[in-house]
């Protein structure tokens, strides 16, 4: 009997040692860092908050460099943001149809509105993200209804998830852990020093966060979308530029901002990162910055589903045929 007890103790001890060795989740690559696949940043990482916190505490207590548990740290804050938004990260898959992802798409943007309404003086970027979202969501749903264009719909959904994984996770870190949590993201190599510095005064960081979103987070994905050959991404992304409304009051549409030969078509493709940032930084973001808090609240408190419906292609037929046919809202 004593021999059996010794053997059992050795087996259990071995199992515990194995578990202790694997629970730290060190040096994992960010295999899904761009959010294009289902789930989090690495398939070996758990989605349970307690398990993630335990692993993080273990690594911190051992003095492990945050660079080594980069994937774990990022996964943790993405899970926190997803929990706050009422989204199951494990099931979030941009490769599913837009219609099947509708609840997730809407929940994310409703979450942005909630954060703005709760912290209107500091989390101002969230109001901007929510206001610009209906046109983006409508594009996902419209492209998803055409079989030949569903790849483009999936790319837009991937961009939404990628932005949530980056900026959504940062906001969760700031809200639940303060500037110190944001600095740990920097130390792990998840965000850069300039982005970290912006969190010293997030109320003034709308342009900084928008630049990160457009020029770092989704820039490559937009480039790949534009370069798609079948059907031609150049045509699809230009069509998005033509159809794309500007839901920020006081802002211009792409065609109004830079018309082609003075006509009703835009002289640039929104998928071009330089042209896109010129448009956003010189027109769209300033238009948002001019809005009062009450004006932003009035927009973001309107049901998101209603605002998306306003920007669906069938609802905007006149705008698509005559881009200057209606005043900017």
PDB file of C-alpha atoms in Angstrom:
ATOM      1  CA  UNK A   1       0.000   0.000   0.000  1.00  0.00           C
ATOM      2  CA  UNK A   2       2.831   2.340   0.895  1.00  0.00           C
ATOM      3  CA  UNK A   3       4.447   1.673  -2.480  1.00  0.00           C
ATOM      4  CA  UNK A   4       1.216   2.536  -4.253  1.00  0.00           C
ATOM      5  CA  UNK A   5       0.921   5.766  -2.286  1.00  0.00           C
ATOM      6  CA  UNK A   6       4.479   6.719  -3.190  1.00  0.00           C
ATOM      7  CA  UNK A   7       3.859   5.994  -6.864  1.00  0.00           C
ATOM      8  CA  UNK A   8       0.627   7.988  -6.799  1.00  0.00           C
ATOM      9  CA  UNK A   9       2.395  10.911  -5.148  1.00  0.00           C
ATOM     10  CA  UNK A  10       5.120  10.843  -7.787  1.00  0.00           C
ATOM     11  CA  UNK A  11       2.557  10.761 -10.609  1.00  0.00           C
ATOM     12  CA  UNK A  12       0.563  13.642  -9.124  1.00  0.00           C
ATOM     13  CA  UNK A  13       3.735  15.571  -8.495  1.00  0.00           C
ATOM     14  CA  UNK A  14       4.806  15.048 -12.081  1.00  0.00           C
ATOM     15  CA  UNK A  15       1.428  16.225 -13.330  1.00  0.00           C
ATOM     16  CA  UNK A  16       1.605  19.308 -11.121  1.00  0.00           C
ATOM     17  CA  UNK A  17       5.123  20.058 -12.315  1.00  0.00           C
ATOM     18  CA  UNK A  18       4.014  19.742 -15.925  1.00  0.00           C
ATOM     19  CA  UNK A  19       1.089  22.045 -15.270  1.00  0.00           C
ATOM     20  CA  UNK A  20       3.369  24.558 -13.546  1.00  0.00           C
ATOM     21  CA  UNK A  21       5.717  24.482 -16.496  1.00  0.00           C
ATOM     22  CA  UNK A  22       2.983  25.194 -19.052  1.00  0.00           C
ATOM     23  CA  UNK A  23       0.785  27.630 -17.133  1.00  0.00           C
ATOM     24  CA  UNK A  24       3.177  30.563 -17.645  1.00  0.00           C
ATOM     25  CA  UNK A  25       2.595  30.626 -21.430  1.00  0.00           C
ATOM     26  CA  UNK A  26       5.938  32.187 -22.261  1.00  0.00           C
ATOM     27  CA  UNK A  27       7.325  33.134 -25.678  1.00  0.00           C
ATOM     28  CA  UNK A  28       4.131  32.397 -27.611  1.00  0.00           C
ATOM     29  CA  UNK A  29       3.959  33.937 -31.098  1.00  0.00           C
ATOM     30  CA  UNK A  30       1.039  36.173 -32.011  1.00  0.00           C
ATOM     31  CA  UNK A  31      -0.354  33.782 -34.597  1.00  0.00           C
ATOM     32  CA  UNK A  32      -3.667  35.672 -34.716  1.00  0.00           C
ATOM     33  CA  UNK A  33      -2.409  39.133 -33.902  1.00  0.00           C
ATOM     34  CA  UNK A  34      -4.371  40.668 -36.775  1.00  0.00           C
ATOM     35  CA  UNK A  35      -7.674  39.159 -35.665  1.00  0.00           C
ATOM     36  CA  UNK A  36      -8.447  37.408 -38.938  1.00  0.00           C
ATOM     37  CA  UNK A  37      -9.065  33.987 -37.385  1.00  0.00           C
ATOM     38  CA  UNK A  38     -11.377  32.776 -34.645  1.00  0.00           C
ATOM     39  CA  UNK A  39     -10.514  33.437 -31.028  1.00  0.00           C
ATOM     40  CA  UNK A  40      -7.568  35.168 -29.414  1.00  0.00           C
ATOM     41  CA  UNK A  41      -3.932  35.786 -30.256  1.00  0.00           C
ATOM     42  CA  UNK A  42      -2.744  32.175 -29.777  1.00  0.00           C
ATOM     43  CA  UNK A  43      -4.741  28.900 -29.687  1.00  0.00           C
ATOM     44  CA  UNK A  44      -2.922  27.618 -26.572  1.00  0.00           C
ATOM     45  CA  UNK A  45      -4.039  30.540 -24.432  1.00  0.00           C
ATOM     46  CA  UNK A  46      -7.120  30.168 -22.215  1.00  0.00           C
ATOM     47  CA  UNK A  47     -10.158  32.434 -22.303  1.00  0.00           C
ATOM     48  CA  UNK A  48     -10.886  32.086 -18.603  1.00  0.00           C
ATOM     49  CA  UNK A  49     -10.044  35.321 -16.828  1.00  0.00           C
ATOM     50  CA  UNK A  50      -8.956  33.624 -13.599  1.00  0.00           C
ATOM     51  CA  UNK A  51      -6.544  31.329 -15.421  1.00  0.00           C
ATOM     52  CA  UNK A  52      -5.052  34.257 -17.304  1.00  0.00           C
ATOM     53  CA  UNK A  53      -4.663  36.302 -14.107  1.00  0.00           C
ATOM     54  CA  UNK A  54      -2.982  33.375 -12.345  1.00  0.00           C
ATOM     55  CA  UNK A  55      -0.465  32.960 -15.158  1.00  0.00           C
ATOM     56  CA  UNK A  56       0.242  36.693 -15.251  1.00  0.00           C
ATOM     57  CA  UNK A  57       0.774  36.834 -11.482  1.00  0.00           C
ATOM     58  CA  UNK A  58       3.140  33.887 -11.682  1.00  0.00           C
ATOM     59  CA  UNK A  59       5.253  35.547 -14.333  1.00  0.00           C
ATOM     60  CA  UNK A  60       5.305  38.891 -12.548  1.00  0.00           C
ATOM     61  CA  UNK A  61       6.257  37.280  -9.231  1.00  0.00           C
ATOM     62  CA  UNK A  62       9.152  35.507 -10.929  1.00  0.00           C
ATOM     63  CA  UNK A  63      10.380  38.752 -12.447  1.00  0.00           C
ATOM     64  CA  UNK A  64       9.905  37.497 -16.003  1.00  0.00           C
ATOM     65  CA  UNK A  65      10.282  40.202 -18.642  1.00  0.00           C
ATOM     66  CA  UNK A  66       6.850  41.256 -20.022  1.00  0.00           C
ATOM     67  CA  UNK A  67       8.251  40.690 -23.519  1.00  0.00           C
ATOM     68  CA  UNK A  68       8.229  36.948 -22.808  1.00  0.00           C
ATOM     69  CA  UNK A  69       4.554  36.895 -21.791  1.00  0.00           C
ATOM     70  CA  UNK A  70       3.436  39.376 -24.446  1.00  0.00           C
ATOM     71  CA  UNK A  71       0.785  37.067 -25.927  1.00  0.00           C
ATOM     72  CA  UNK A  72      -0.579  36.181 -22.487  1.00  0.00           C
ATOM     73  CA  UNK A  73      -0.816  39.827 -21.425  1.00  0.00           C
ATOM     74  CA  UNK A  74      -2.513  40.882 -24.636  1.00  0.00           C
ATOM     75  CA  UNK A  75      -4.934  37.960 -24.468  1.00  0.00           C
ATOM     76  CA  UNK A  76      -5.853  38.941 -20.922  1.00  0.00           C
ATOM     77  CA  UNK A  77      -6.790  42.508 -21.789  1.00  0.00           C
ATOM     78  CA  UNK A  78      -8.632  41.423 -24.937  1.00  0.00           C
ATOM     79  CA  UNK A  79     -10.647  38.993 -22.818  1.00  0.00           C
ATOM     80  CA  UNK A  80     -11.378  41.757 -20.292  1.00  0.00           C
ATOM     81  CA  UNK A  81     -12.567  44.049 -23.092  1.00  0.00           C
ATOM     82  CA  UNK A  82     -14.634  41.245 -24.664  1.00  0.00           C
ATOM     83  CA  UNK A  83     -16.232  40.418 -21.306  1.00  0.00           C
ATOM     84  CA  UNK A  84     -17.096  44.085 -20.809  1.00  0.00           C
ATOM     85  CA  UNK A  85     -18.642  44.160 -24.281  1.00  0.00           C
ATOM     86  CA  UNK A  86     -20.609  40.951 -23.771  1.00  0.00           C
ATOM     87  CA  UNK A  87     -18.698  39.161 -26.543  1.00  0.00           C
ATOM     88  CA  UNK A  88     -17.277  35.624 -26.407  1.00  0.00           C
ATOM     89  CA  UNK A  89     -13.771  35.984 -27.777  1.00  0.00           C
ATOM     90  CA  UNK A  90     -13.444  32.213 -28.239  1.00  0.00           C
ATOM     91  CA  UNK A  91     -16.310  32.255 -30.745  1.00  0.00           C
ATOM     92  CA  UNK A  92     -15.494  35.509 -32.552  1.00  0.00           C
ATOM     93  CA  UNK A  93     -14.673  34.485 -36.108  1.00  0.00           C
ATOM     94  CA  UNK A  94     -14.494  37.035 -38.972  1.00  0.00           C
ATOM     95  CA  UNK A  95     -14.509  34.162 -41.449  1.00  0.00           C
ATOM     96  CA  UNK A  96     -18.136  33.465 -40.676  1.00  0.00           C
ATOM     97  CA  UNK A  97     -20.772  35.345 -42.629  1.00  0.00           C
ATOM     98  CA  UNK A  98     -21.521  38.944 -41.714  1.00  0.00           C
ATOM     99  CA  UNK A  99     -25.117  38.039 -40.955  1.00  0.00           C
ATOM    100  CA  UNK A 100     -24.047  35.369 -38.453  1.00  0.00           C
ATOM    101  CA  UNK A 101     -21.625  37.876 -36.889  1.00  0.00           C
ATOM    102  CA  UNK A 102     -24.204  40.659 -36.709  1.00  0.00           C
ATOM    103  CA  UNK A 103     -24.660  40.382 -32.929  1.00  0.00           C
ATOM    104  CA  UNK A 104     -20.900  40.631 -32.360  1.00  0.00           C
ATOM    105  CA  UNK A 105     -20.500  43.531 -34.792  1.00  0.00           C
ATOM    106  CA  UNK A 106     -23.225  45.508 -33.065  1.00  0.00           C
ATOM    107  CA  UNK A 107     -22.130  44.574 -29.536  1.00  0.00           C
ATOM    108  CA  UNK A 108     -18.621  45.924 -30.131  1.00  0.00           C
ATOM    109  CA  UNK A 109     -19.869  49.288 -31.337  1.00  0.00           C
ATOM    110  CA  UNK A 110     -22.476  49.470 -28.566  1.00  0.00           C
ATOM    111  CA  UNK A 111     -19.599  48.863 -26.147  1.00  0.00           C
ATOM    112  CA  UNK A 112     -17.740  51.844 -27.602  1.00  0.00           C
ATOM    113  CA  UNK A 113     -20.824  53.991 -27.060  1.00  0.00           C
ATOM    114  CA  UNK A 114     -21.147  52.744 -23.475  1.00  0.00           C
ATOM    115  CA  UNK A 115     -17.537  53.635 -22.700  1.00  0.00           C
ATOM    116  CA  UNK A 116     -17.966  57.114 -24.152  1.00  0.00           C
ATOM    117  CA  UNK A 117     -21.191  57.753 -22.268  1.00  0.00           C
ATOM    118  CA  UNK A 118     -19.610  56.558 -19.032  1.00  0.00           C
ATOM    119  CA  UNK A 119     -16.418  58.582 -19.517  1.00  0.00           C
ATOM    120  CA  UNK A 120     -17.279  61.392 -21.968  1.00  0.00           C
ATOM    121  CA  UNK A 121     -14.526  63.708 -20.802  1.00  0.00           C
ATOM    122  CA  UNK A 122     -11.672  61.210 -21.091  1.00  0.00           C
ATOM    123  CA  UNK A 123     -12.544  58.380 -23.485  1.00  0.00           C
ATOM    124  CA  UNK A 124     -13.423  60.691 -26.369  1.00  0.00           C
ATOM    125  CA  UNK A 125     -11.972  58.387 -29.040  1.00  0.00           C
ATOM    126  CA  UNK A 126     -14.709  55.871 -28.226  1.00  0.00           C
ATOM    127  CA  UNK A 127     -17.368  58.380 -29.256  1.00  0.00           C
ATOM    128  CA  UNK A 128     -15.552  58.955 -32.531  1.00  0.00           C
ATOM    129  CA  UNK A 129     -15.239  55.205 -33.145  1.00  0.00           C
ATOM    130  CA  UNK A 130     -18.946  54.687 -32.543  1.00  0.00           C
ATOM    131  CA  UNK A 131     -20.035  57.563 -34.769  1.00  0.00           C
ATOM    132  CA  UNK A 132     -17.964  56.323 -37.689  1.00  0.00           C
ATOM    133  CA  UNK A 133     -19.069  52.709 -37.198  1.00  0.00           C
ATOM    134  CA  UNK A 134     -22.519  52.544 -38.880  1.00  0.00           C
ATOM    135  CA  UNK A 135     -21.100  53.027 -42.384  1.00  0.00           C
ATOM    136  CA  UNK A 136     -18.373  50.449 -41.709  1.00  0.00           C
ATOM    137  CA  UNK A 137     -20.887  47.926 -40.328  1.00  0.00           C
ATOM    138  CA  UNK A 138     -23.236  48.543 -43.257  1.00  0.00           C
ATOM    139  CA  UNK A 139     -20.348  47.774 -45.600  1.00  0.00           C
ATOM    140  CA  UNK A 140     -19.725  44.452 -43.868  1.00  0.00           C
ATOM    141  CA  UNK A 141     -23.373  43.474 -44.168  1.00  0.00           C
ATOM    142  CA  UNK A 142     -23.839  44.691 -47.757  1.00  0.00           C
ATOM    143  CA  UNK A 143     -20.701  43.004 -49.082  1.00  0.00           C
ATOM    144  CA  UNK A 144     -21.646  39.855 -47.200  1.00  0.00           C
ATOM    145  CA  UNK A 145     -24.864  39.507 -49.195  1.00  0.00           C
ATOM    146  CA  UNK A 146     -22.962  39.053 -52.490  1.00  0.00           C
ATOM    147  CA  UNK A 147     -21.142  35.679 -52.732  1.00  0.00           C
ATOM    148  CA  UNK A 148     -18.307  37.083 -54.884  1.00  0.00           C
ATOM    149  CA  UNK A 149     -17.683  39.844 -52.347  1.00  0.00           C
ATOM    150  CA  UNK A 150     -17.804  37.902 -49.082  1.00  0.00           C
ATOM    151  CA  UNK A 151     -14.002  37.857 -48.828  1.00  0.00           C
ATOM    152  CA  UNK A 152     -14.109  41.660 -48.626  1.00  0.00           C
ATOM    153  CA  UNK A 153     -16.806  41.468 -45.965  1.00  0.00           C
ATOM    154  CA  UNK A 154     -14.582  39.153 -43.923  1.00  0.00           C
ATOM    155  CA  UNK A 155     -11.681  41.577 -44.257  1.00  0.00           C
ATOM    156  CA  UNK A 156     -13.785  44.439 -42.926  1.00  0.00           C
ATOM    157  CA  UNK A 157     -14.875  42.243 -40.026  1.00  0.00           C
ATOM    158  CA  UNK A 158     -11.234  41.325 -39.423  1.00  0.00           C
ATOM    159  CA  UNK A 159     -10.355  45.012 -39.306  1.00  0.00           C
ATOM    160  CA  UNK A 160     -13.098  45.598 -36.743  1.00  0.00           C
ATOM    161  CA  UNK A 161     -11.785  42.759 -34.589  1.00  0.00           C
ATOM    162  CA  UNK A 162      -8.169  43.904 -35.008  1.00  0.00           C
ATOM    163  CA  UNK A 163      -9.067  47.421 -33.845  1.00  0.00           C
ATOM    164  CA  UNK A 164     -10.954  45.980 -30.863  1.00  0.00           C
ATOM    165  CA  UNK A 165      -7.988  43.759 -29.967  1.00  0.00           C
ATOM    166  CA  UNK A 166      -5.685  46.772 -30.045  1.00  0.00           C
ATOM    167  CA  UNK A 167      -7.562  49.901 -28.966  1.00  0.00           C
ATOM    168  CA  UNK A 168     -10.340  48.078 -27.147  1.00  0.00           C
ATOM    169  CA  UNK A 169      -7.798  46.142 -25.071  1.00  0.00           C
ATOM    170  CA  UNK A 170      -5.872  49.335 -24.336  1.00  0.00           C
ATOM    171  CA  UNK A 171      -9.014  51.022 -23.072  1.00  0.00           C
ATOM    172  CA  UNK A 172      -9.783  48.008 -20.876  1.00  0.00           C
ATOM    173  CA  UNK A 173      -6.242  48.146 -19.463  1.00  0.00           C
ATOM    174  CA  UNK A 174      -6.575  51.857 -18.731  1.00  0.00           C
ATOM    175  CA  UNK A 175      -9.979  51.513 -17.078  1.00  0.00           C
ATOM    176  CA  UNK A 176      -9.132  48.473 -14.961  1.00  0.00           C
ATOM    177  CA  UNK A 177      -5.436  49.040 -14.326  1.00  0.00           C
ATOM    178  CA  UNK A 178      -4.701  52.687 -14.990  1.00  0.00           C
ATOM    179  CA  UNK A 179      -1.588  54.078 -16.641  1.00  0.00           C
ATOM    180  CA  UNK A 180       0.546  51.352 -15.042  1.00  0.00           C
ATOM    181  CA  UNK A 181      -1.360  48.676 -16.988  1.00  0.00           C
ATOM    182  CA  UNK A 182      -0.869  50.652 -20.192  1.00  0.00           C
ATOM    183  CA  UNK A 183       2.839  50.932 -19.447  1.00  0.00           C
ATOM    184  CA  UNK A 184       3.051  47.160 -19.046  1.00  0.00           C
ATOM    185  CA  UNK A 185       1.587  46.835 -22.547  1.00  0.00           C
ATOM    186  CA  UNK A 186       4.420  49.077 -23.699  1.00  0.00           C
ATOM    187  CA  UNK A 187       7.032  47.067 -21.816  1.00  0.00           C
ATOM    188  CA  UNK A 188       5.725  43.907 -23.471  1.00  0.00           C
ATOM    189  CA  UNK A 189       6.061  45.473 -26.907  1.00  0.00           C
ATOM    190  CA  UNK A 190       2.332  45.520 -27.607  1.00  0.00           C
ATOM    191  CA  UNK A 191       2.137  49.310 -27.966  1.00  0.00           C
ATOM    192  CA  UNK A 192       4.785  51.934 -28.701  1.00  0.00           C
ATOM    193  CA  UNK A 193       6.036  54.777 -26.461  1.00  0.00           C
ATOM    194  CA  UNK A 194       4.074  57.441 -28.369  1.00  0.00           C
ATOM    195  CA  UNK A 195       0.795  55.604 -27.817  1.00  0.00           C
ATOM    196  CA  UNK A 196       1.680  55.085 -24.166  1.00  0.00           C
ATOM    197  CA  UNK A 197       2.379  58.800 -23.726  1.00  0.00           C
ATOM    198  CA  UNK A 198      -1.042  59.633 -25.191  1.00  0.00           C
ATOM    199  CA  UNK A 199      -2.687  57.875 -22.235  1.00  0.00           C
ATOM    200  CA  UNK A 200      -1.382  60.584 -19.926  1.00  0.00           C
ATOM    201  CA  UNK A 201      -4.257  62.679 -21.298  1.00  0.00           C
ATOM    202  CA  UNK A 202      -6.608  60.432 -23.322  1.00  0.00           C
ATOM    203  CA  UNK A 203      -9.121  63.263 -23.749  1.00  0.00           C
ATOM    204  CA  UNK A 204      -6.646  64.901 -26.133  1.00  0.00           C
ATOM    205  CA  UNK A 205      -5.679  61.679 -27.907  1.00  0.00           C
ATOM    206  CA  UNK A 206      -8.405  61.313 -30.539  1.00  0.00           C
ATOM    207  CA  UNK A 207      -6.006  62.131 -33.369  1.00  0.00           C
ATOM    208  CA  UNK A 208      -3.220  59.964 -31.899  1.00  0.00           C
ATOM    209  CA  UNK A 209      -5.473  56.936 -31.464  1.00  0.00           C
ATOM    210  CA  UNK A 210      -7.034  57.452 -34.891  1.00  0.00           C
ATOM    211  CA  UNK A 211      -3.564  57.556 -36.438  1.00  0.00           C
ATOM    212  CA  UNK A 212      -2.634  54.305 -34.708  1.00  0.00           C
ATOM    213  CA  UNK A 213      -5.845  52.688 -35.917  1.00  0.00           C
ATOM    214  CA  UNK A 214      -5.480  53.753 -39.534  1.00  0.00           C
ATOM    215  CA  UNK A 215      -1.718  53.829 -40.047  1.00  0.00           C
ATOM    216  CA  UNK A 216      -0.627  50.879 -37.954  1.00  0.00           C
ATOM    217  CA  UNK A 217      -3.419  48.527 -36.930  1.00  0.00           C
ATOM    218  CA  UNK A 218      -5.394  48.101 -40.168  1.00  0.00           C
ATOM    219  CA  UNK A 219      -3.087  49.679 -42.761  1.00  0.00           C
ATOM    220  CA  UNK A 220      -1.749  46.352 -44.016  1.00  0.00           C
ATOM    221  CA  UNK A 221      -5.224  44.829 -44.142  1.00  0.00           C
ATOM    222  CA  UNK A 222      -6.504  47.730 -46.235  1.00  0.00           C
ATOM    223  CA  UNK A 223      -3.497  47.334 -48.550  1.00  0.00           C
ATOM    224  CA  UNK A 224      -4.255  43.642 -49.011  1.00  0.00           C
ATOM    225  CA  UNK A 225      -7.914  44.378 -49.610  1.00  0.00           C
ATOM    226  CA  UNK A 226      -7.063  46.855 -52.335  1.00  0.00           C
ATOM    227  CA  UNK A 227      -4.571  44.486 -54.000  1.00  0.00           C
ATOM    228  CA  UNK A 228      -7.024  41.554 -54.182  1.00  0.00           C
ATOM    229  CA  UNK A 229      -7.256  40.402 -57.778  1.00  0.00           C
ATOM    230  CA  UNK A 230     -10.487  38.417 -58.115  1.00  0.00           C
ATOM    231  CA  UNK A 231     -12.709  40.334 -58.024  1.00  0.00           C
ATOM    232  CA  UNK A 232     -10.440  43.373 -58.287  1.00  0.00           C
ATOM    233  CA  UNK A 233      -9.918  44.971 -54.896  1.00  0.00           C
ATOM    234  CA  UNK A 234      -9.071  48.270 -56.560  1.00  0.00           C
ATOM    235  CA  UNK A 235     -12.624  48.461 -57.892  1.00  0.00           C
ATOM    236  CA  UNK A 236     -14.294  47.265 -54.694  1.00  0.00           C
ATOM    237  CA  UNK A 237     -12.384  49.666 -52.435  1.00  0.00           C
ATOM    238  CA  UNK A 238     -13.002  52.566 -54.799  1.00  0.00           C
ATOM    239  CA  UNK A 239     -16.703  51.690 -54.772  1.00  0.00           C
ATOM    240  CA  UNK A 240     -16.567  51.799 -50.971  1.00  0.00           C
ATOM    241  CA  UNK A 241     -14.966  55.237 -51.257  1.00  0.00           C
ATOM    242  CA  UNK A 242     -17.713  56.439 -53.594  1.00  0.00           C
ATOM    243  CA  UNK A 243     -20.481  54.998 -51.440  1.00  0.00           C
ATOM    244  CA  UNK A 244     -18.897  55.869 -48.130  1.00  0.00           C
ATOM    245  CA  UNK A 245     -20.916  58.525 -46.316  1.00  0.00           C
ATOM    246  CA  UNK A 246     -19.457  60.738 -43.631  1.00  0.00           C
ATOM    247  CA  UNK A 247     -21.547  60.280 -40.484  1.00  0.00           C
ATOM    248  CA  UNK A 248     -19.708  62.986 -38.511  1.00  0.00           C
ATOM    249  CA  UNK A 249     -21.802  66.177 -38.674  1.00  0.00           C
ATOM    250  CA  UNK A 250     -19.816  68.900 -40.362  1.00  0.00           C
ATOM    251  CA  UNK A 251     -17.510  66.442 -42.092  1.00  0.00           C
ATOM    252  CA  UNK A 252     -17.281  65.925 -45.826  1.00  0.00           C
ATOM    253  CA  UNK A 253     -17.705  62.822 -47.917  1.00  0.00           C
ATOM    254  CA  UNK A 254     -14.599  61.641 -49.811  1.00  0.00           C
ATOM    255  CA  UNK A 255     -16.039  63.112 -53.014  1.00  0.00           C
ATOM    256  CA  UNK A 256     -16.675  66.455 -51.371  1.00  0.00           C
ATOM    257  CA  UNK A 257     -13.234  66.520 -49.806  1.00  0.00           C
ATOM    258  CA  UNK A 258     -11.330  65.813 -53.017  1.00  0.00           C
ATOM    259  CA  UNK A 259     -13.567  65.594 -56.112  1.00  0.00           C
ATOM    260  CA  UNK A 260     -12.364  64.006 -59.329  1.00  0.00           C
ATOM    261  CA  UNK A 261     -12.258  66.745 -62.006  1.00  0.00           C
ATOM    262  CA  UNK A 262     -14.661  68.749 -59.870  1.00  0.00           C
ATOM    263  CA  UNK A 263     -17.375  66.132 -60.288  1.00  0.00           C
ATOM    264  CA  UNK A 264     -19.340  63.857 -57.951  1.00  0.00           C
ATOM    265  CA  UNK A 265     -16.640  61.162 -57.658  1.00  0.00           C
ATOM    266  CA  UNK A 266     -13.681  61.125 -55.259  1.00  0.00           C
ATOM    267  CA  UNK A 267     -10.186  61.612 -56.651  1.00  0.00           C
ATOM    268  CA  UNK A 268      -8.689  59.042 -54.279  1.00  0.00           C
ATOM    269  CA  UNK A 269      -9.206  55.505 -53.034  1.00  0.00           C
ATOM    270  CA  UNK A 270      -9.999  55.196 -49.336  1.00  0.00           C
ATOM    271  CA  UNK A 271      -7.792  52.100 -49.200  1.00  0.00           C
ATOM    272  CA  UNK A 272      -4.757  54.253 -50.007  1.00  0.00           C
ATOM    273  CA  UNK A 273      -3.269  54.821 -46.542  1.00  0.00           C
ATOM    274  CA  UNK A 274      -1.748  58.218 -47.353  1.00  0.00           C
ATOM    275  CA  UNK A 275      -4.912  59.591 -48.955  1.00  0.00           C
ATOM    276  CA  UNK A 276      -7.091  58.050 -46.247  1.00  0.00           C
ATOM    277  CA  UNK A 277      -5.114  59.661 -43.443  1.00  0.00           C
ATOM    278  CA  UNK A 278      -5.042  63.007 -45.239  1.00  0.00           C
ATOM    279  CA  UNK A 279      -8.838  62.884 -45.427  1.00  0.00           C
ATOM    280  CA  UNK A 280      -9.367  61.723 -41.856  1.00  0.00           C
ATOM    281  CA  UNK A 281      -6.780  63.935 -40.165  1.00  0.00           C
ATOM    282  CA  UNK A 282      -7.671  67.122 -42.036  1.00  0.00           C
ATOM    283  CA  UNK A 283     -11.450  66.789 -42.214  1.00  0.00           C
ATOM    284  CA  UNK A 284     -13.105  63.946 -40.300  1.00  0.00           C
ATOM    285  CA  UNK A 285     -11.256  64.108 -36.978  1.00  0.00           C
ATOM    286  CA  UNK A 286     -11.410  67.936 -36.803  1.00  0.00           C
ATOM    287  CA  UNK A 287     -15.160  67.763 -37.520  1.00  0.00           C
ATOM    288  CA  UNK A 288     -15.566  65.395 -34.593  1.00  0.00           C
ATOM    289  CA  UNK A 289     -13.402  67.551 -32.330  1.00  0.00           C
ATOM    290  CA  UNK A 290     -15.719  70.495 -33.045  1.00  0.00           C
ATOM    291  CA  UNK A 291     -18.783  68.623 -31.786  1.00  0.00           C
ATOM    292  CA  UNK A 292     -20.044  69.383 -28.313  1.00  0.00           C
ATOM    293  CA  UNK A 293     -20.440  66.638 -25.734  1.00  0.00           C
ATOM    294  CA  UNK A 294     -24.219  66.909 -26.040  1.00  0.00           C
ATOM    295  CA  UNK A 295     -24.032  66.540 -29.822  1.00  0.00           C
ATOM    296  CA  UNK A 296     -21.941  63.379 -29.530  1.00  0.00           C
ATOM    297  CA  UNK A 297     -24.249  61.935 -26.874  1.00  0.00           C
ATOM    298  CA  UNK A 298     -27.267  62.587 -29.080  1.00  0.00           C
ATOM    299  CA  UNK A 299     -25.719  60.554 -31.888  1.00  0.00           C
ATOM    300  CA  UNK A 300     -24.325  57.619 -29.910  1.00  0.00           C
ATOM    301  CA  UNK A 301     -27.491  57.138 -27.848  1.00  0.00           C
ATOM    302  CA  UNK A 302     -29.560  56.557 -30.970  1.00  0.00           C
ATOM    303  CA  UNK A 303     -29.941  52.767 -31.445  1.00  0.00           C
ATOM    304  CA  UNK A 304     -27.000  51.476 -33.441  1.00  0.00           C
ATOM    305  CA  UNK A 305     -29.173  49.198 -35.573  1.00  0.00           C
ATOM    306  CA  UNK A 306     -31.168  52.226 -36.773  1.00  0.00           C
ATOM    307  CA  UNK A 307     -28.015  54.091 -37.751  1.00  0.00           C
ATOM    308  CA  UNK A 308     -26.661  51.084 -39.640  1.00  0.00           C
ATOM    309  CA  UNK A 309     -29.952  50.781 -41.528  1.00  0.00           C
ATOM    310  CA  UNK A 310     -29.531  54.384 -42.691  1.00  0.00           C
ATOM    311  CA  UNK A 311     -26.244  53.459 -44.380  1.00  0.00           C
ATOM    312  CA  UNK A 312     -27.227  50.175 -46.019  1.00  0.00           C
ATOM    313  CA  UNK A 313     -26.925  50.369 -49.794  1.00  0.00           C
ATOM    314  CA  UNK A 314     -30.636  49.942 -50.465  1.00  0.00           C
ATOM    315  CA  UNK A 315     -31.429  52.816 -48.086  1.00  0.00           C
ATOM    316  CA  UNK A 316     -28.904  55.116 -49.753  1.00  0.00           C
ATOM    317  CA  UNK A 317     -29.629  54.527 -53.424  1.00  0.00           C
ATOM    318  CA  UNK A 318     -29.988  58.231 -54.172  1.00  0.00           C
ATOM    319  CA  UNK A 319     -26.692  59.012 -52.436  1.00  0.00           C
ATOM    320  CA  UNK A 320     -24.923  56.287 -54.399  1.00  0.00           C
ATOM    321  CA  UNK A 321     -26.247  57.576 -57.707  1.00  0.00           C
ATOM    322  CA  UNK A 322     -25.886  61.258 -56.838  1.00  0.00           C
ATOM    323  CA  UNK A 323     -23.206  61.674 -54.135  1.00  0.00           C
ATOM    324  CA  UNK A 324     -23.987  65.376 -53.854  1.00  0.00           C
ATOM    325  CA  UNK A 325     -27.719  64.772 -53.925  1.00  0.00           C
ATOM    326  CA  UNK A 326     -28.162  65.218 -50.197  1.00  0.00           C
ATOM    327  CA  UNK A 327     -26.664  67.443 -47.565  1.00  0.00           C
ATOM    328  CA  UNK A 328     -24.120  65.989 -45.170  1.00  0.00           C
ATOM    329  CA  UNK A 329     -26.006  65.013 -41.984  1.00  0.00           C
TER     330      UNK A 329
END
